PDB file of C-alpha atoms and ligand atoms in Angstrom:
ATOM      1  CA  UNK A  19      18.102  -4.005 -17.759  1.00  0.00           C
ATOM      2  CA  UNK A  20      19.167  -2.234 -15.244  1.00  0.00           C
ATOM      3  CA  UNK A  21      17.095  -0.464 -13.023  1.00  0.00           C
ATOM      4  CA  UNK A  22      18.736   1.822 -10.851  1.00  0.00           C
ATOM      5  CA  UNK A  23      20.985   3.818 -13.866  1.00  0.00           C
ATOM      6  CA  UNK A  24      21.348   6.941 -13.462  1.00  0.00           C
ATOM      7  CA  UNK A  25      20.575   7.013  -9.573  1.00  0.00           C
ATOM      8  CA  UNK A  26      22.734   8.346  -7.296  1.00  0.00           C
ATOM      9  CA  UNK A  27      22.140   6.302  -2.812  1.00  0.00           C
ATOM     10  CA  UNK A  28      23.383   7.346   0.648  1.00  0.00           C
ATOM     11  CA  UNK A  29      24.535   3.462   2.038  1.00  0.00           C
ATOM     12  CA  UNK A  30      24.212   2.981   5.983  1.00  0.00           C
ATOM     13  CA  UNK A  31      25.680   0.429   7.770  1.00  0.00           C
ATOM     14  CA  UNK A  32      28.576  -1.727   6.111  1.00  0.00           C
ATOM     15  CA  UNK A  33      30.728  -2.699   8.287  1.00  0.00           C
ATOM     16  CA  UNK A  34      32.586  -6.074   6.131  1.00  0.00           C
ATOM     17  CA  UNK A  35      31.353  -7.626   4.041  1.00  0.00           C
ATOM     18  CA  UNK A  36      28.611  -9.884   5.279  1.00  0.00           C
ATOM     19  CA  UNK A  37      26.808  -6.656   6.186  1.00  0.00           C
ATOM     20  CA  UNK A  38      23.483  -6.455   4.520  1.00  0.00           C
ATOM     21  CA  UNK A  39      23.624  -2.703   3.933  1.00  0.00           C
ATOM     22  CA  UNK A  40      27.362  -4.364   1.973  1.00  0.00           C
ATOM     23  CA  UNK A  41      24.610  -6.750  -0.403  1.00  0.00           C
ATOM     24  CA  UNK A  42      22.252  -3.773  -1.490  1.00  0.00           C
ATOM     25  CA  UNK A  43      25.025  -2.073  -2.799  1.00  0.00           C
ATOM     26  CA  UNK A  44      26.198  -4.579  -4.038  1.00  0.00           C
ATOM     27  CA  UNK A  45      23.047  -5.500  -5.980  1.00  0.00           C
ATOM     28  CA  UNK A  46      22.217  -1.693  -6.293  1.00  0.00           C
ATOM     29  CA  UNK A  47      25.558  -1.317  -7.914  1.00  0.00           C
ATOM     30  CA  UNK A  48      24.970  -4.441 -10.621  1.00  0.00           C
ATOM     31  CA  UNK A  49      21.476  -2.506 -11.486  1.00  0.00           C
ATOM     32  CA  UNK A  50      24.122   1.339 -12.760  1.00  0.00           C
ATOM     33  CA  UNK A  51      23.485   2.968  -8.766  1.00  0.00           C
ATOM     34  CA  UNK A  52      26.679   4.888  -8.293  1.00  0.00           C
ATOM     35  CA  UNK A  53      26.360   4.739  -4.650  1.00  0.00           C
ATOM     36  CA  UNK A  54      27.807   7.346  -1.037  1.00  0.00           C
ATOM     37  CA  UNK A  55      29.094   4.823   1.746  1.00  0.00           C
ATOM     38  CA  UNK A  56      29.146   6.756   5.145  1.00  0.00           C
ATOM     39  CA  UNK A  57      30.078   4.425   8.075  1.00  0.00           C
ATOM     40  CA  UNK A  58      30.145   4.679  12.119  1.00  0.00           C
ATOM     41  CA  UNK A  59      33.217   6.836  12.361  1.00  0.00           C
ATOM     42  CA  UNK A  60      36.931   5.126  13.481  1.00  0.00           C
ATOM     43  CA  UNK A  61      40.317   4.237  11.725  1.00  0.00           C
ATOM     44  CA  UNK A  62      39.304   0.365  12.307  1.00  0.00           C
ATOM     45  CA  UNK A  63      36.596   0.689  10.959  1.00  0.00           C
ATOM     46  CA  UNK A  64      37.624   2.818   7.840  1.00  0.00           C
ATOM     47  CA  UNK A  65      40.010   0.649   7.261  1.00  0.00           C
ATOM     48  CA  UNK A  66      37.505  -2.473   7.745  1.00  0.00           C
ATOM     49  CA  UNK A  67      34.986  -0.709   5.524  1.00  0.00           C
ATOM     50  CA  UNK A  68      37.321   0.096   2.615  1.00  0.00           C
ATOM     51  CA  UNK A  69      38.586  -3.579   2.028  1.00  0.00           C
ATOM     52  CA  UNK A  70      35.358  -4.959   2.074  1.00  0.00           C
ATOM     53  CA  UNK A  71      33.916  -1.982  -0.837  1.00  0.00           C
ATOM     54  CA  UNK A  72      37.554  -2.391  -2.078  1.00  0.00           C
ATOM     55  CA  UNK A  73      36.363  -6.917  -2.389  1.00  0.00           C
ATOM     56  CA  UNK A  74      33.133  -6.011  -3.364  1.00  0.00           C
ATOM     57  CA  UNK A  75      34.561  -4.206  -7.115  1.00  0.00           C
ATOM     58  CA  UNK A  76      34.096  -0.860  -5.529  1.00  0.00           C
ATOM     59  CA  UNK A  77      36.803   1.518  -7.019  1.00  0.00           C
ATOM     60  CA  UNK A  78      37.959   4.647  -5.091  1.00  0.00           C
ATOM     61  CA  UNK A  79      34.588   5.147  -2.762  1.00  0.00           C
ATOM     62  CA  UNK A  80      33.265   7.622  -1.805  1.00  0.00           C
ATOM     63  CA  UNK A  81      33.282   7.528   2.026  1.00  0.00           C
ATOM     64  CA  UNK A  82      32.158   9.660   4.555  1.00  0.00           C
ATOM     65  CA  UNK A  83      32.407   9.042   9.173  1.00  0.00           C
ATOM     66  CA  UNK A  84      29.233   9.745  10.302  1.00  0.00           C
ATOM     67  CA  UNK A  85      27.784   8.486  13.539  1.00  0.00           C
ATOM     68  CA  UNK A  86      24.248   9.115  12.927  1.00  0.00           C
ATOM     69  CA  UNK A  87      24.226   9.482  16.447  1.00  0.00           C
ATOM     70  CA  UNK A  88      25.743  13.144  16.208  1.00  0.00           C
ATOM     71  CA  UNK A  89      23.360  16.220  14.036  1.00  0.00           C
ATOM     72  CA  UNK A  90      26.739  17.773  13.387  1.00  0.00           C
ATOM     73  CA  UNK A  91      27.957  14.864  11.566  1.00  0.00           C
ATOM     74  CA  UNK A  92      24.981  14.342   9.512  1.00  0.00           C
ATOM     75  CA  UNK A  93      24.453  17.545   8.676  1.00  0.00           C
ATOM     76  CA  UNK A  94      28.398  16.674   7.093  1.00  0.00           C
ATOM     77  CA  UNK A  95      27.725  13.982   5.276  1.00  0.00           C
ATOM     78  CA  UNK A  96      24.481  15.812   3.324  1.00  0.00           C
ATOM     79  CA  UNK A  97      26.441  18.736   2.780  1.00  0.00           C
ATOM     80  CA  UNK A  98      28.991  16.867   1.386  1.00  0.00           C
ATOM     81  CA  UNK A  99      26.928  14.456  -0.921  1.00  0.00           C
ATOM     82  CA  UNK A 100      24.779  17.309  -1.679  1.00  0.00           C
ATOM     83  CA  UNK A 101      28.434  19.281  -2.940  1.00  0.00           C
ATOM     84  CA  UNK A 102      29.782  16.600  -4.865  1.00  0.00           C
ATOM     85  CA  UNK A 103      26.403  15.107  -6.492  1.00  0.00           C
ATOM     86  CA  UNK A 104      23.618  17.684  -6.621  1.00  0.00           C
ATOM     87  CA  UNK A 105      20.245  15.035  -6.263  1.00  0.00           C
ATOM     88  CA  UNK A 106      20.048  12.128  -3.946  1.00  0.00           C
ATOM     89  CA  UNK A 107      17.240   8.908  -5.751  1.00  0.00           C
ATOM     90  CA  UNK A 108      17.684   7.305  -2.507  1.00  0.00           C
ATOM     91  CA  UNK A 109      18.929   6.548   0.623  1.00  0.00           C
ATOM     92  CA  UNK A 110      19.650   2.809   2.745  1.00  0.00           C
ATOM     93  CA  UNK A 111      19.704   3.439   6.784  1.00  0.00           C
ATOM     94  CA  UNK A 112      20.836  -0.396   7.226  1.00  0.00           C
ATOM     95  CA  UNK A 113      22.083   0.796  10.957  1.00  0.00           C
ATOM     96  CA  UNK A 114      21.569  -0.666  14.317  1.00  0.00           C
ATOM     97  CA  UNK A 115      22.656  -0.625  17.747  1.00  0.00           C
ATOM     98  CA  UNK A 116      22.282  -2.366  21.195  1.00  0.00           C
ATOM     99  CA  UNK A 117      24.847  -2.648  24.383  1.00  0.00           C
ATOM    100  CA  UNK A 118      24.968  -6.335  23.699  1.00  0.00           C
ATOM    101  CA  UNK A 119      24.414  -6.962  27.538  1.00  0.00           C
ATOM    102  CA  UNK A 120      20.589  -6.637  27.479  1.00  0.00           C
ATOM    103  CA  UNK A 121      20.484  -8.573  24.487  1.00  0.00           C
ATOM    104  CA  UNK A 122      19.851 -11.910  26.111  1.00  0.00           C
ATOM    105  CA  UNK A 123      16.716 -14.210  26.537  1.00  0.00           C
ATOM    106  CA  UNK A 124      14.733 -13.101  29.263  1.00  0.00           C
ATOM    107  CA  UNK A 125      16.362  -9.547  29.923  1.00  0.00           C
ATOM    108  CA  UNK A 126      14.200  -7.360  29.250  1.00  0.00           C
ATOM    109  CA  UNK A 127      12.901  -6.711  32.022  1.00  0.00           C
ATOM    110  CA  UNK A 128      16.264  -5.457  32.985  1.00  0.00           C
ATOM    111  CA  UNK A 129      16.919  -2.851  30.317  1.00  0.00           C
ATOM    112  CA  UNK A 130      17.482   0.110  31.474  1.00  0.00           C
ATOM    113  CA  UNK A 131      16.605   3.467  30.735  1.00  0.00           C
ATOM    114  CA  UNK A 132      19.951   5.379  28.886  1.00  0.00           C
ATOM    115  CA  UNK A 133      20.077   1.512  26.928  1.00  0.00           C
ATOM    116  CA  UNK A 134      16.724   1.742  26.176  1.00  0.00           C
ATOM    117  CA  UNK A 135      17.059   5.613  24.913  1.00  0.00           C
ATOM    118  CA  UNK A 136      20.572   4.674  23.160  1.00  0.00           C
ATOM    119  CA  UNK A 137      18.840   2.134  21.135  1.00  0.00           C
ATOM    120  CA  UNK A 138      15.772   4.064  20.121  1.00  0.00           C
ATOM    121  CA  UNK A 139      18.566   6.650  19.312  1.00  0.00           C
ATOM    122  CA  UNK A 140      20.730   4.752  17.307  1.00  0.00           C
ATOM    123  CA  UNK A 141      17.696   2.356  15.075  1.00  0.00           C
ATOM    124  CA  UNK A 142      14.523   4.073  14.955  1.00  0.00           C
ATOM    125  CA  UNK A 143      15.197   7.825  15.506  1.00  0.00           C
ATOM    126  CA  UNK A 144      17.989   7.532  12.516  1.00  0.00           C
ATOM    127  CA  UNK A 145      16.151   7.085  10.468  1.00  0.00           C
ATOM    128  CA  UNK A 146      14.081  10.347  11.111  1.00  0.00           C
ATOM    129  CA  UNK A 147      16.954  12.795  10.855  1.00  0.00           C
ATOM    130  CA  UNK A 148      18.205  11.368   7.928  1.00  0.00           C
ATOM    131  CA  UNK A 149      15.006  11.426   6.200  1.00  0.00           C
ATOM    132  CA  UNK A 150      14.784  15.720   7.379  1.00  0.00           C
ATOM    133  CA  UNK A 151      18.681  15.835   5.103  1.00  0.00           C
ATOM    134  CA  UNK A 152      16.907  13.779   1.980  1.00  0.00           C
ATOM    135  CA  UNK A 153      14.366  15.308   1.685  1.00  0.00           C
ATOM    136  CA  UNK A 154      15.308  18.359   0.171  1.00  0.00           C
ATOM    137  CA  UNK A 155      17.730  16.375  -1.856  1.00  0.00           C
ATOM    138  CA  UNK A 156      15.515  14.391  -3.732  1.00  0.00           C
ATOM    139  CA  UNK A 157      14.826  17.359  -5.905  1.00  0.00           C
ATOM    140  CA  UNK A 158      12.615  14.307  -8.232  1.00  0.00           C
ATOM    141  CA  UNK A 159      10.954  12.558  -5.545  1.00  0.00           C
ATOM    142  CA  UNK A 160      13.715   9.079  -4.185  1.00  0.00           C
ATOM    143  CA  UNK A 161      13.274   6.176  -2.515  1.00  0.00           C
ATOM    144  CA  UNK A 162      13.973   5.259   1.574  1.00  0.00           C
ATOM    145  CA  UNK A 163      14.210   2.060   3.125  1.00  0.00           C
ATOM    146  CA  UNK A 164      14.837   0.920   6.396  1.00  0.00           C
ATOM    147  CA  UNK A 165      16.648  -2.698   7.864  1.00  0.00           C
ATOM    148  CA  UNK A 166      13.954  -4.211  10.275  1.00  0.00           C
ATOM    149  CA  UNK A 167      13.403  -7.863  11.863  1.00  0.00           C
ATOM    150  CA  UNK A 168       9.794 -10.251  13.191  1.00  0.00           C
ATOM    151  CA  UNK A 169      11.607  -8.423  16.282  1.00  0.00           C
ATOM    152  CA  UNK A 170       9.542  -5.605  15.196  1.00  0.00           C
ATOM    153  CA  UNK A 171       5.470  -6.929  15.851  1.00  0.00           C
ATOM    154  CA  UNK A 172       6.309 -10.334  18.286  1.00  0.00           C
ATOM    155  CA  UNK A 173       8.748 -10.795  21.384  1.00  0.00           C
ATOM    156  CA  UNK A 174      12.025 -13.008  20.076  1.00  0.00           C
ATOM    157  CA  UNK A 175      14.391 -14.205  22.594  1.00  0.00           C
ATOM    158  CA  UNK A 176      17.105 -12.185  23.099  1.00  0.00           C
ATOM    159  CA  UNK A 177      16.169  -9.030  21.075  1.00  0.00           C
ATOM    160  CA  UNK A 178      14.379  -7.022  23.660  1.00  0.00           C
ATOM    161  CA  UNK A 179      15.497  -4.035  23.787  1.00  0.00           C
ATOM    162  CA  UNK A 180      16.311  -4.272  19.794  1.00  0.00           C
ATOM    163  CA  UNK A 181      12.727  -5.407  19.274  1.00  0.00           C
ATOM    164  CA  UNK A 182      10.610  -2.496  20.467  1.00  0.00           C
ATOM    165  CA  UNK A 183      12.715  -0.176  18.188  1.00  0.00           C
ATOM    166  CA  UNK A 184      12.450  -2.233  15.060  1.00  0.00           C
ATOM    167  CA  UNK A 185       8.583  -1.699  16.441  1.00  0.00           C
ATOM    168  CA  UNK A 186       9.025   1.793  16.858  1.00  0.00           C
ATOM    169  CA  UNK A 187      11.841   1.863  12.905  1.00  0.00           C
ATOM    170  CA  UNK A 188       8.281   0.514  11.364  1.00  0.00           C
ATOM    171  CA  UNK A 189       6.876   3.261  12.922  1.00  0.00           C
ATOM    172  CA  UNK A 190       8.318   5.591  11.268  1.00  0.00           C
ATOM    173  CA  UNK A 191       8.324   4.612   7.756  1.00  0.00           C
ATOM    174  CA  UNK A 192       5.336   5.079   8.311  1.00  0.00           C
ATOM    175  CA  UNK A 193       5.125   8.252   9.546  1.00  0.00           C
ATOM    176  CA  UNK A 194       7.700   9.408   6.940  1.00  0.00           C
ATOM    177  CA  UNK A 195       5.698   7.689   3.813  1.00  0.00           C
ATOM    178  CA  UNK A 196       2.778   9.878   5.052  1.00  0.00           C
ATOM    179  CA  UNK A 197       4.258  13.523   5.106  1.00  0.00           C
ATOM    180  CA  UNK A 198       6.958  12.810   2.460  1.00  0.00           C
ATOM    181  CA  UNK A 199       4.502  10.676   0.072  1.00  0.00           C
ATOM    182  CA  UNK A 200       3.184  14.442  -1.636  1.00  0.00           C
ATOM    183  CA  UNK A 201       6.810  14.698  -2.752  1.00  0.00           C
ATOM    184  CA  UNK A 202       7.215  11.832  -4.028  1.00  0.00           C
ATOM    185  CA  UNK A 203       9.810  10.397  -1.794  1.00  0.00           C
ATOM    186  CA  UNK A 204       8.101   6.405  -0.919  1.00  0.00           C
ATOM    187  CA  UNK A 205       9.498   5.492   2.213  1.00  0.00           C
ATOM    188  CA  UNK A 206       9.994   1.183   3.455  1.00  0.00           C
ATOM    189  CA  UNK A 207      10.867  -1.201   5.616  1.00  0.00           C
ATOM    190  CA  UNK A 208      12.382  -4.793   4.412  1.00  0.00           C
ATOM    191  CA  UNK A 209      12.699  -6.845   7.659  1.00  0.00           C
ATOM    192  CA  UNK A 210      14.935  -9.868   6.577  1.00  0.00           C
ATOM    193  CA  UNK A 211      15.044 -12.984   8.298  1.00  0.00           C
ATOM    194  CA  UNK A 212      18.509 -13.500   9.898  1.00  0.00           C
ATOM    195  CA  UNK A 213      21.713 -13.710   8.379  1.00  0.00           C
ATOM    196  CA  UNK A 214      25.255 -13.928  10.118  1.00  0.00           C
ATOM    197  CA  UNK A 215      26.461 -10.308  10.562  1.00  0.00           C
ATOM    198  CA  UNK A 216      28.446  -9.066  13.311  1.00  0.00           C
ATOM    199  CA  UNK A 217      25.417  -7.321  14.440  1.00  0.00           C
ATOM    200  CA  UNK A 218      23.164 -10.356  14.928  1.00  0.00           C
ATOM    201  CA  UNK A 219      26.295 -12.097  17.154  1.00  0.00           C
ATOM    202  CA  UNK A 220      25.148 -10.030  19.756  1.00  0.00           C
ATOM    203  CA  UNK A 221      22.229 -11.500  20.055  1.00  0.00           C
ATOM    204  CA  UNK A 222      22.046 -14.375  23.311  1.00  0.00           C
ATOM    205  CA  UNK A 223      20.786 -17.282  21.136  1.00  0.00           C
ATOM    206  CA  UNK A 224      20.860 -16.492  17.562  1.00  0.00           C
ATOM    207  CA  UNK A 225      22.362 -19.658  16.011  1.00  0.00           C
ATOM    208  CA  UNK A 226      18.706 -21.426  17.756  1.00  0.00           C
ATOM    209  CA  UNK A 227      16.292 -18.191  15.686  1.00  0.00           C
ATOM    210  CA  UNK A 228      18.584 -19.995  12.936  1.00  0.00           C
ATOM    211  CA  UNK A 229      17.751 -23.611  13.471  1.00  0.00           C
ATOM    212  CA  UNK A 230      14.306 -22.610  14.211  1.00  0.00           C
ATOM    213  CA  UNK A 231      13.669 -20.355  10.618  1.00  0.00           C
ATOM    214  CA  UNK A 232      14.818 -23.208   9.014  1.00  0.00           C
ATOM    215  CA  UNK A 233      13.143 -26.394  10.362  1.00  0.00           C
ATOM    216  CA  UNK A 234       9.637 -23.860  10.134  1.00  0.00           C
ATOM    217  CA  UNK A 235       9.263 -21.539   7.732  1.00  0.00           C
ATOM    218  CA  UNK A 236       7.330 -22.600   4.719  1.00  0.00           C
ATOM    219  CA  UNK A 237      10.820 -22.503   2.675  1.00  0.00           C
ATOM    220  CA  UNK A 238      12.441 -24.524   4.969  1.00  0.00           C
ATOM    221  CA  UNK A 239      15.940 -23.187   5.254  1.00  0.00           C
ATOM    222  CA  UNK A 240      17.026 -19.247   5.637  1.00  0.00           C
ATOM    223  CA  UNK A 241      17.662 -16.674   3.804  1.00  0.00           C
ATOM    224  CA  UNK A 242      20.659 -15.978   2.064  1.00  0.00           C
ATOM    225  CA  UNK A 243      22.006 -12.021   2.470  1.00  0.00           C
ATOM    226  CA  UNK A 244      22.317 -12.224  -0.796  1.00  0.00           C
ATOM    227  CA  UNK A 245      17.914 -12.104  -1.420  1.00  0.00           C
ATOM    228  CA  UNK A 246      17.769  -8.468   0.584  1.00  0.00           C
ATOM    229  CA  UNK A 247      20.351  -6.611  -1.665  1.00  0.00           C
ATOM    230  CA  UNK A 248      18.093  -8.119  -4.767  1.00  0.00           C
ATOM    231  CA  UNK A 249      15.039  -7.247  -2.736  1.00  0.00           C
ATOM    232  CA  UNK A 250      15.940  -4.729  -1.834  1.00  0.00           C
ATOM    233  CA  UNK A 251      16.504  -3.299  -5.455  1.00  0.00           C
ATOM    234  CA  UNK A 252      13.413  -3.658  -5.502  1.00  0.00           C
ATOM    235  CA  UNK A 253      11.828  -1.183  -3.292  1.00  0.00           C
ATOM    236  CA  UNK A 254      14.593   1.295  -4.422  1.00  0.00           C
ATOM    237  CA  UNK A 255      14.012   1.101  -8.079  1.00  0.00           C
ATOM    238  CA  UNK A 256      11.186   2.103 -10.123  1.00  0.00           C
ATOM    239  CA  UNK A 257       9.478  -1.501  -9.670  1.00  0.00           C
ATOM    240  CA  UNK A 258       7.600  -0.207  -6.480  1.00  0.00           C
ATOM    241  CA  UNK A 259       7.095   2.911  -7.652  1.00  0.00           C
ATOM    242  CA  UNK A 260       3.448   2.791  -6.126  1.00  0.00           C
ATOM    243  CA  UNK A 261       4.454   1.287  -3.476  1.00  0.00           C
ATOM    244  CA  UNK A 262       4.956   2.429   0.265  1.00  0.00           C
ATOM    245  CA  UNK A 263       4.874   2.752   4.352  1.00  0.00           C
ATOM    246  CA  UNK A 264       5.186  -0.417   3.687  1.00  0.00           C
ATOM    247  CA  UNK A 265       7.523  -3.820   5.356  1.00  0.00           C
ATOM    248  CA  UNK A 266       8.237  -5.643   3.021  1.00  0.00           C
ATOM    249  CA  UNK A 267       9.849  -9.149   4.420  1.00  0.00           C
ATOM    250  CA  UNK A 268      12.393 -11.713   2.089  1.00  0.00           C
ATOM    251  CA  UNK A 269      12.100 -14.239   5.594  1.00  0.00           C
ATOM    252  CA  UNK A 270      11.209 -17.300   3.760  1.00  0.00           C
ATOM    253  CA  UNK A 271       7.976 -17.435   4.499  1.00  0.00           C
ATOM    254  CA  UNK A 272       8.394 -17.273   8.437  1.00  0.00           C
ATOM    255  CA  UNK A 273       6.153 -14.520   9.360  1.00  0.00           C
ATOM    256  CA  UNK A 274       3.546 -15.902   7.451  1.00  0.00           C
ATOM    257  CA  UNK A 275       3.028 -19.725   9.817  1.00  0.00           C
ATOM    258  CA  UNK A 276       2.356 -19.621  13.249  1.00  0.00           C
ATOM    259  CA  UNK A 277       5.070 -21.626  14.546  1.00  0.00           C
TER     260      UNK A 277
HETATM  261  P1  LIG B 301      26.115  -5.123  10.556  1.00  0.00           P
HETATM  262  O1  LIG B 301      26.762  -4.704  11.867  1.00  0.00           O
HETATM  263  O2  LIG B 301      27.155  -5.587   9.159  1.00  0.00           O
HETATM  264  O3  LIG B 301      25.386  -3.502  10.398  1.00  0.00           O
HETATM  265  C1  LIG B 301      25.558  -2.366  11.437  1.00  0.00           C
HETATM  266  C2  LIG B 301      25.980  -1.135  10.890  1.00  0.00           C
HETATM  267  O4  LIG B 301      24.849  -0.738  11.808  1.00  0.00           O
HETATM  268  C3  LIG B 301      26.737  -1.458  11.088  1.00  0.00           C
HETATM  269  O5  LIG B 301      28.352  -0.887   9.615  1.00  0.00           O
HETATM  270  C4  LIG B 301      27.822  -0.336  12.042  1.00  0.00           C
HETATM  271  O6  LIG B 301      28.707   0.651  12.009  1.00  0.00           O
HETATM  272  C5  LIG B 301      26.806   0.492  11.945  1.00  0.00           C
HETATM  273  N1  LIG B 301      25.745   1.738  13.565  1.00  0.00           N
HETATM  274  C6  LIG B 301      25.685   0.579  14.237  1.00  0.00           C
HETATM  275  N2  LIG B 301      25.427   2.584  14.686  1.00  0.00           N
HETATM  276  C7  LIG B 301      26.227   3.886  14.077  1.00  0.00           C
HETATM  277  C8  LIG B 301      25.518   4.233  14.177  1.00  0.00           C
HETATM  278  N3  LIG B 301      26.493   5.149  15.840  1.00  0.00           N
HETATM  279  N4  LIG B 301      26.321   5.680  13.825  1.00  0.00           N
HETATM  280  C9  LIG B 301      26.245   5.248  12.298  1.00  0.00           C
HETATM  281  N5  LIG B 301      26.358   3.470  12.129  1.00  0.00           N
HETATM  282  C10 LIG B 301      26.057   2.562  13.295  1.00  0.00           C
HETATM  283  O7  LIG B 301      24.750  -5.484  11.095  1.00  0.00           O
HETATM  284  P2  LIG B 301      23.876  -5.853  10.029  1.00  0.00           P
HETATM  285  O8  LIG B 301      23.260  -7.323  10.584  1.00  0.00           O
HETATM  286  O9  LIG B 301      23.635  -5.553   8.351  1.00  0.00           O
HETATM  287  O10 LIG B 301      22.409  -4.425  10.442  1.00  0.00           O
HETATM  288  C11 LIG B 301      22.106  -3.939   9.380  1.00  0.00           C
HETATM  289  C12 LIG B 301      20.677  -3.599   8.982  1.00  0.00           C
HETATM  290  O11 LIG B 301      19.671  -5.198   9.802  1.00  0.00           O
HETATM  291  C13 LIG B 301      20.004  -3.353  11.182  1.00  0.00           C
HETATM  292  O12 LIG B 301      19.753  -2.159  10.602  1.00  0.00           O
HETATM  293  C14 LIG B 301      19.709  -4.788  11.631  1.00  0.00           C
HETATM  294  O13 LIG B 301      18.396  -4.398  13.266  1.00  0.00           O
HETATM  295  C15 LIG B 301      18.503  -5.473  10.226  1.00  0.00           C
HETATM  296  N6  LIG B 301      18.467  -6.082  10.575  1.00  0.00           N
HETATM  297  C16 LIG B 301      19.467  -8.391  11.249  1.00  0.00           C
HETATM  298  C17 LIG B 301      19.738  -8.724  10.447  1.00  0.00           C
HETATM  299  C18 LIG B 301      20.509  -9.671  10.685  1.00  0.00           C
HETATM  300  O14 LIG B 301      19.789 -11.547  11.209  1.00  0.00           O
HETATM  301  N7  LIG B 301      21.603  -9.275  10.687  1.00  0.00           N
HETATM  302  C19 LIG B 301      17.408  -9.642  10.433  1.00  0.00           C
HETATM  303  C20 LIG B 301      17.058  -8.057  10.474  1.00  0.00           C
HETATM  304  C21 LIG B 301      17.114  -6.848  10.161  1.00  0.00           C
END
């Protein structure tokens, strides 16, 4: 059974074939969805994203450059999507950024104001900016999904300002869910266990985090990124029609236990 047949969505955050967004898009497409792909502006990035999508089976993908910290980029993106597709059914927000200089264990206390503001703007506020523009296009309701991590709930070594941004992101999910629920628009986050991606490599001590999960998570292993993609299909589809404002963990159970 195809769970997203006829649905149209925007998937933010494909950088390469390791990206969580890539795995979500592949699973969404397998379930019949049509996806558009905003990517961080830059020729190198455009080539990389186009190749990753081609390798993922997306022939002639709908690609638009969009820096989520730039309102004009976001306005252009949503106007272009509206012109080409009319309506929007789902959005995947799989985007985050913090200066890696401040993602080393034991250095959160040294975070400068500018690095804090930048991380919160790109990684948390951007969800609000995206939801504002998605709202008028989601004429028959919709689903907005953000990607979070356990470092939103507990201080995780090296995650630092990104943990603060993820706490804000999860809170934005709840407030957006409260505002948009009456329109049938659901907003959730998926808290993924550690996956080897470009962004994850910026977090100091990432390999130790993977080792710790493998040894102590209830499932005694790390997750596969594809497992995030499959759970995302549930949250994007009508299977989760009664779920909003939720943070759903796909982390081999790591958050459920004391380590
Ligand atoms: P990734 O590097 O593949 O994806 C991050 C994406 O963010 C990239 O495509 C990058 O181009 C984009 N981006 C950064 N700044 C941007 C901007 N200003 N405008 C537009 N796009 C921008 O890494 P990923 O691990 O797939 O990350 C995706 C999401 O998943 C992030 O929110 C991340 O925090 C979250 N997450 C990752 C893990 C993990 O272990 N990899 C775990 C939990 C949550």
